[in-house]
């Protein structure tokens, strides 16, 4: 299913401090430079329209949420969601999540990493373009704190099984822990817009969580982006 057109944004919304470019990301990384409060950090790679980011930030004001979306117009839409709800514990980066994990984020920087419905890149020769590749798997493990969690959802069974095999082969993460599907309580009571569309079409969603061992200090190492 392709993405639907985005509604027009209110031009009076002030996205200052909420919508970031790669040049706005502090190097070396500093969560304190981006957020108003010291708090556990959750990072979402591929925020789409921002439903998860906004709902999670609203539900957990005691945590900071950092979303990444490579499509600039979608990143702006995500930041606008935060602005409309006055959510100061969320930030949106218009940029490449693989770059952020590879070159910016230090060891043990995040409590949770979320990857929901990433592009499956259907053709076999394009599988190397998938977000959940060996480079990202190793760097996500490194960036997670001990006890931190990697959340992965997809509607593509082959992508799901391939990712589970990859994580078992190249990371020390514990899992997978499957998640049960729950009934939605209202029209937007879904993790993401893509989950909503998939479930309304009565298609399956595959969900799991991996956990970094409490004994780990910085397991996993960054790797170069494959040519």
PDB file of C-alpha atoms in Angstrom, residues 8-174:
ATOM      1  CA  UNK A   8      -2.004  20.893   4.114  1.00  0.00           C
ATOM      2  CA  UNK A   9      -0.296  22.185   7.236  1.00  0.00           C
ATOM      3  CA  UNK A  10      -1.348  25.275   9.117  1.00  0.00           C
ATOM      4  CA  UNK A  11       1.273  27.827   8.001  1.00  0.00           C
ATOM      5  CA  UNK A  12       1.098  29.581  11.375  1.00  0.00           C
ATOM      6  CA  UNK A  13       2.403  26.552  13.271  1.00  0.00           C
ATOM      7  CA  UNK A  14       5.811  27.237  14.772  1.00  0.00           C
ATOM      8  CA  UNK A  15       8.035  24.209  14.230  1.00  0.00           C
ATOM      9  CA  UNK A  16      11.152  25.859  15.672  1.00  0.00           C
ATOM     10  CA  UNK A  17      13.071  23.366  17.762  1.00  0.00           C
ATOM     11  CA  UNK A  18      10.727  20.524  16.791  1.00  0.00           C
ATOM     12  CA  UNK A  19      11.766  19.972  13.160  1.00  0.00           C
ATOM     13  CA  UNK A  20      15.493  19.390  12.772  1.00  0.00           C
ATOM     14  CA  UNK A  21      17.896  18.969   9.869  1.00  0.00           C
ATOM     15  CA  UNK A  22      21.122  16.943  10.139  1.00  0.00           C
ATOM     16  CA  UNK A  23      22.986  20.224  10.706  1.00  0.00           C
ATOM     17  CA  UNK A  24      20.868  20.819  13.829  1.00  0.00           C
ATOM     18  CA  UNK A  25      21.911  17.545  15.444  1.00  0.00           C
ATOM     19  CA  UNK A  26      24.633  18.201  18.030  1.00  0.00           C
ATOM     20  CA  UNK A  27      27.956  16.471  17.429  1.00  0.00           C
ATOM     21  CA  UNK A  28      29.063  15.064  19.719  1.00  0.00           C
ATOM     22  CA  UNK A  29      25.565  13.907  20.565  1.00  0.00           C
ATOM     23  CA  UNK A  30      23.868  15.705  23.455  1.00  0.00           C
ATOM     24  CA  UNK A  31      20.304  14.889  24.427  1.00  0.00           C
ATOM     25  CA  UNK A  32      20.420  17.852  26.819  1.00  0.00           C
ATOM     26  CA  UNK A  33      20.976  20.206  23.873  1.00  0.00           C
ATOM     27  CA  UNK A  34      17.785  19.024  22.166  1.00  0.00           C
ATOM     28  CA  UNK A  35      15.249  18.497  24.941  1.00  0.00           C
ATOM     29  CA  UNK A  36      13.953  20.594  27.805  1.00  0.00           C
ATOM     30  CA  UNK A  37      14.167  17.771  30.325  1.00  0.00           C
ATOM     31  CA  UNK A  38      16.599  14.976  31.199  1.00  0.00           C
ATOM     32  CA  UNK A  39      14.658  11.767  30.616  1.00  0.00           C
ATOM     33  CA  UNK A  40      14.885   8.281  29.105  1.00  0.00           C
ATOM     34  CA  UNK A  41      15.145   8.500  25.322  1.00  0.00           C
ATOM     35  CA  UNK A  42      13.143   6.569  22.731  1.00  0.00           C
ATOM     36  CA  UNK A  43      14.089   6.764  19.043  1.00  0.00           C
ATOM     37  CA  UNK A  44      11.794   5.929  16.140  1.00  0.00           C
ATOM     38  CA  UNK A  45      13.314   5.212  12.724  1.00  0.00           C
ATOM     39  CA  UNK A  46      10.872   5.980   9.911  1.00  0.00           C
ATOM     40  CA  UNK A  47       8.146   8.004  11.622  1.00  0.00           C
ATOM     41  CA  UNK A  48       5.845   8.269   8.602  1.00  0.00           C
ATOM     42  CA  UNK A  49       2.916  10.528   9.509  1.00  0.00           C
ATOM     43  CA  UNK A  50       3.944  10.656  13.158  1.00  0.00           C
ATOM     44  CA  UNK A  51       1.029   8.874  14.833  1.00  0.00           C
ATOM     45  CA  UNK A  52       3.259   6.798  17.095  1.00  0.00           C
ATOM     46  CA  UNK A  53       5.603   9.675  17.902  1.00  0.00           C
ATOM     47  CA  UNK A  54       2.833  12.082  18.919  1.00  0.00           C
ATOM     48  CA  UNK A  55       0.754   9.538  20.823  1.00  0.00           C
ATOM     49  CA  UNK A  56       3.767   8.142  22.669  1.00  0.00           C
ATOM     50  CA  UNK A  57       5.044  11.609  23.586  1.00  0.00           C
ATOM     51  CA  UNK A  58       1.603  12.563  24.893  1.00  0.00           C
ATOM     52  CA  UNK A  59       1.186   9.342  26.870  1.00  0.00           C
ATOM     53  CA  UNK A  60       4.692   9.427  28.375  1.00  0.00           C
ATOM     54  CA  UNK A  61       5.609  13.008  29.311  1.00  0.00           C
ATOM     55  CA  UNK A  62       8.353  11.566  31.518  1.00  0.00           C
ATOM     56  CA  UNK A  63      10.243  10.381  28.413  1.00  0.00           C
ATOM     57  CA  UNK A  64      11.825  12.070  25.394  1.00  0.00           C
ATOM     58  CA  UNK A  65      10.982  10.884  21.857  1.00  0.00           C
ATOM     59  CA  UNK A  66      13.201  11.441  18.820  1.00  0.00           C
ATOM     60  CA  UNK A  67      11.714  10.588  15.429  1.00  0.00           C
ATOM     61  CA  UNK A  68      13.577  10.233  12.139  1.00  0.00           C
ATOM     62  CA  UNK A  69      11.978  10.406   8.696  1.00  0.00           C
ATOM     63  CA  UNK A  70      13.921  10.657   5.450  1.00  0.00           C
ATOM     64  CA  UNK A  71      10.990  12.175   3.492  1.00  0.00           C
ATOM     65  CA  UNK A  72      11.079  15.873   4.362  1.00  0.00           C
ATOM     66  CA  UNK A  73       7.371  16.547   3.854  1.00  0.00           C
ATOM     67  CA  UNK A  74       6.492  13.681   6.193  1.00  0.00           C
ATOM     68  CA  UNK A  75       9.024  14.844   8.759  1.00  0.00           C
ATOM     69  CA  UNK A  76       7.394  18.280   8.665  1.00  0.00           C
ATOM     70  CA  UNK A  77       3.983  16.667   9.099  1.00  0.00           C
ATOM     71  CA  UNK A  78       5.288  14.765  12.163  1.00  0.00           C
ATOM     72  CA  UNK A  79       6.697  17.959  13.687  1.00  0.00           C
ATOM     73  CA  UNK A  80       3.360  19.695  13.081  1.00  0.00           C
ATOM     74  CA  UNK A  81       1.586  16.957  15.042  1.00  0.00           C
ATOM     75  CA  UNK A  82       3.879  17.665  17.978  1.00  0.00           C
ATOM     76  CA  UNK A  83       3.346  21.417  17.656  1.00  0.00           C
ATOM     77  CA  UNK A  84      -0.451  21.166  17.493  1.00  0.00           C
ATOM     78  CA  UNK A  85      -0.519  19.165  20.712  1.00  0.00           C
ATOM     79  CA  UNK A  86       2.084  21.281  22.479  1.00  0.00           C
ATOM     80  CA  UNK A  87       4.382  18.298  22.998  1.00  0.00           C
ATOM     81  CA  UNK A  88       7.779  19.551  24.083  1.00  0.00           C
ATOM     82  CA  UNK A  89       9.221  16.071  24.711  1.00  0.00           C
ATOM     83  CA  UNK A  90       9.267  15.159  21.015  1.00  0.00           C
ATOM     84  CA  UNK A  91      11.697  16.088  18.239  1.00  0.00           C
ATOM     85  CA  UNK A  92      11.621  15.231  14.535  1.00  0.00           C
ATOM     86  CA  UNK A  93      14.672  14.853  12.284  1.00  0.00           C
ATOM     87  CA  UNK A  94      14.285  15.154   8.516  1.00  0.00           C
ATOM     88  CA  UNK A  95      17.174  12.881   7.632  1.00  0.00           C
ATOM     89  CA  UNK A  96      18.664   9.408   7.332  1.00  0.00           C
ATOM     90  CA  UNK A  97      18.300   7.147  10.347  1.00  0.00           C
ATOM     91  CA  UNK A  98      21.166   4.897   9.272  1.00  0.00           C
ATOM     92  CA  UNK A  99      23.468   7.936   9.210  1.00  0.00           C
ATOM     93  CA  UNK A 100      22.363   8.982  12.694  1.00  0.00           C
ATOM     94  CA  UNK A 101      23.008   5.545  14.163  1.00  0.00           C
ATOM     95  CA  UNK A 102      26.270   5.078  12.281  1.00  0.00           C
ATOM     96  CA  UNK A 103      27.921   8.458  12.760  1.00  0.00           C
ATOM     97  CA  UNK A 104      26.257  10.350  15.610  1.00  0.00           C
ATOM     98  CA  UNK A 105      24.636   8.306  18.358  1.00  0.00           C
ATOM     99  CA  UNK A 106      27.053   7.063  21.046  1.00  0.00           C
ATOM    100  CA  UNK A 107      26.974   3.808  22.963  1.00  0.00           C
ATOM    101  CA  UNK A 108      24.067   3.332  25.398  1.00  0.00           C
ATOM    102  CA  UNK A 109      22.236   6.505  24.312  1.00  0.00           C
ATOM    103  CA  UNK A 110      18.679   5.146  24.018  1.00  0.00           C
ATOM    104  CA  UNK A 111      16.262   3.187  26.156  1.00  0.00           C
ATOM    105  CA  UNK A 112      14.118   2.041  23.214  1.00  0.00           C
ATOM    106  CA  UNK A 113      14.472   1.929  19.428  1.00  0.00           C
ATOM    107  CA  UNK A 114      11.297   1.604  17.343  1.00  0.00           C
ATOM    108  CA  UNK A 115      11.073   0.448  13.716  1.00  0.00           C
ATOM    109  CA  UNK A 116       7.502   0.167  12.438  1.00  0.00           C
ATOM    110  CA  UNK A 117       6.539  -0.971   8.934  1.00  0.00           C
ATOM    111  CA  UNK A 118       9.803  -0.114   7.152  1.00  0.00           C
ATOM    112  CA  UNK A 119       9.924  -0.244   3.360  1.00  0.00           C
ATOM    113  CA  UNK A 120      10.365  -3.958   2.513  1.00  0.00           C
ATOM    114  CA  UNK A 121      12.269  -3.297  -0.740  1.00  0.00           C
ATOM    115  CA  UNK A 122      10.629  -6.279  -2.348  1.00  0.00           C
ATOM    116  CA  UNK A 123      13.210  -7.175  -5.011  1.00  0.00           C
ATOM    117  CA  UNK A 124      16.037  -9.373  -3.748  1.00  0.00           C
ATOM    118  CA  UNK A 125      18.711  -7.149  -5.260  1.00  0.00           C
ATOM    119  CA  UNK A 126      17.297  -4.241  -3.241  1.00  0.00           C
ATOM    120  CA  UNK A 127      17.261  -6.023   0.135  1.00  0.00           C
ATOM    121  CA  UNK A 128      20.531  -4.301   1.064  1.00  0.00           C
ATOM    122  CA  UNK A 129      18.541  -1.037   1.167  1.00  0.00           C
ATOM    123  CA  UNK A 130      16.341  -2.254   4.012  1.00  0.00           C
ATOM    124  CA  UNK A 131      16.601  -0.329   7.264  1.00  0.00           C
ATOM    125  CA  UNK A 132      16.954  -3.540   9.225  1.00  0.00           C
ATOM    126  CA  UNK A 133      20.242  -4.617   7.697  1.00  0.00           C
ATOM    127  CA  UNK A 134      23.421  -5.815   9.388  1.00  0.00           C
ATOM    128  CA  UNK A 135      24.821  -2.314   9.833  1.00  0.00           C
ATOM    129  CA  UNK A 136      21.720  -1.010  11.557  1.00  0.00           C
ATOM    130  CA  UNK A 137      21.245  -4.148  13.665  1.00  0.00           C
ATOM    131  CA  UNK A 138      24.746  -3.813  15.104  1.00  0.00           C
ATOM    132  CA  UNK A 139      24.468  -0.075  15.660  1.00  0.00           C
ATOM    133  CA  UNK A 140      21.010  -0.297  17.237  1.00  0.00           C
ATOM    134  CA  UNK A 141      22.405  -2.855  19.664  1.00  0.00           C
ATOM    135  CA  UNK A 142      25.320  -0.574  20.485  1.00  0.00           C
ATOM    136  CA  UNK A 143      23.088   2.481  20.950  1.00  0.00           C
ATOM    137  CA  UNK A 144      20.671   0.709  23.294  1.00  0.00           C
ATOM    138  CA  UNK A 145      21.313   0.879  27.015  1.00  0.00           C
ATOM    139  CA  UNK A 146      21.536  -2.406  28.918  1.00  0.00           C
ATOM    140  CA  UNK A 147      17.936  -3.453  29.394  1.00  0.00           C
ATOM    141  CA  UNK A 148      16.893  -1.369  26.366  1.00  0.00           C
ATOM    142  CA  UNK A 149      14.493  -2.704  23.771  1.00  0.00           C
ATOM    143  CA  UNK A 150      14.243  -2.885  19.973  1.00  0.00           C
ATOM    144  CA  UNK A 151      10.623  -2.868  18.730  1.00  0.00           C
ATOM    145  CA  UNK A 152       9.974  -4.189  15.212  1.00  0.00           C
ATOM    146  CA  UNK A 153       6.627  -4.453  13.389  1.00  0.00           C
ATOM    147  CA  UNK A 154       5.950  -5.295   9.751  1.00  0.00           C
ATOM    148  CA  UNK A 155       3.171  -6.634   7.562  1.00  0.00           C
ATOM    149  CA  UNK A 156       5.642  -8.582   5.383  1.00  0.00           C
ATOM    150  CA  UNK A 157       6.214 -12.096   6.713  1.00  0.00           C
ATOM    151  CA  UNK A 158       9.403 -12.690   4.715  1.00  0.00           C
ATOM    152  CA  UNK A 159      10.903  -9.442   6.045  1.00  0.00           C
ATOM    153  CA  UNK A 160       9.908 -10.440   9.570  1.00  0.00           C
ATOM    154  CA  UNK A 161      11.522 -13.878   9.419  1.00  0.00           C
ATOM    155  CA  UNK A 162      14.628 -12.551   7.653  1.00  0.00           C
ATOM    156  CA  UNK A 163      15.036  -9.881  10.341  1.00  0.00           C
ATOM    157  CA  UNK A 164      14.693 -12.391  13.162  1.00  0.00           C
ATOM    158  CA  UNK A 165      17.371 -14.533  11.521  1.00  0.00           C
ATOM    159  CA  UNK A 166      19.614 -11.482  11.082  1.00  0.00           C
ATOM    160  CA  UNK A 167      19.265 -10.329  14.694  1.00  0.00           C
ATOM    161  CA  UNK A 168      20.041 -13.824  15.945  1.00  0.00           C
ATOM    162  CA  UNK A 169      23.131 -14.017  13.742  1.00  0.00           C
ATOM    163  CA  UNK A 170      24.758 -10.617  14.315  1.00  0.00           C
ATOM    164  CA  UNK A 171      23.564  -9.299  17.700  1.00  0.00           C
ATOM    165  CA  UNK A 172      23.459 -10.509  21.308  1.00  0.00           C
ATOM    166  CA  UNK A 173      19.906  -9.210  21.751  1.00  0.00           C
ATOM    167  CA  UNK A 174      17.506 -11.437  23.657  1.00  0.00           C
TER     168      UNK A 174
END
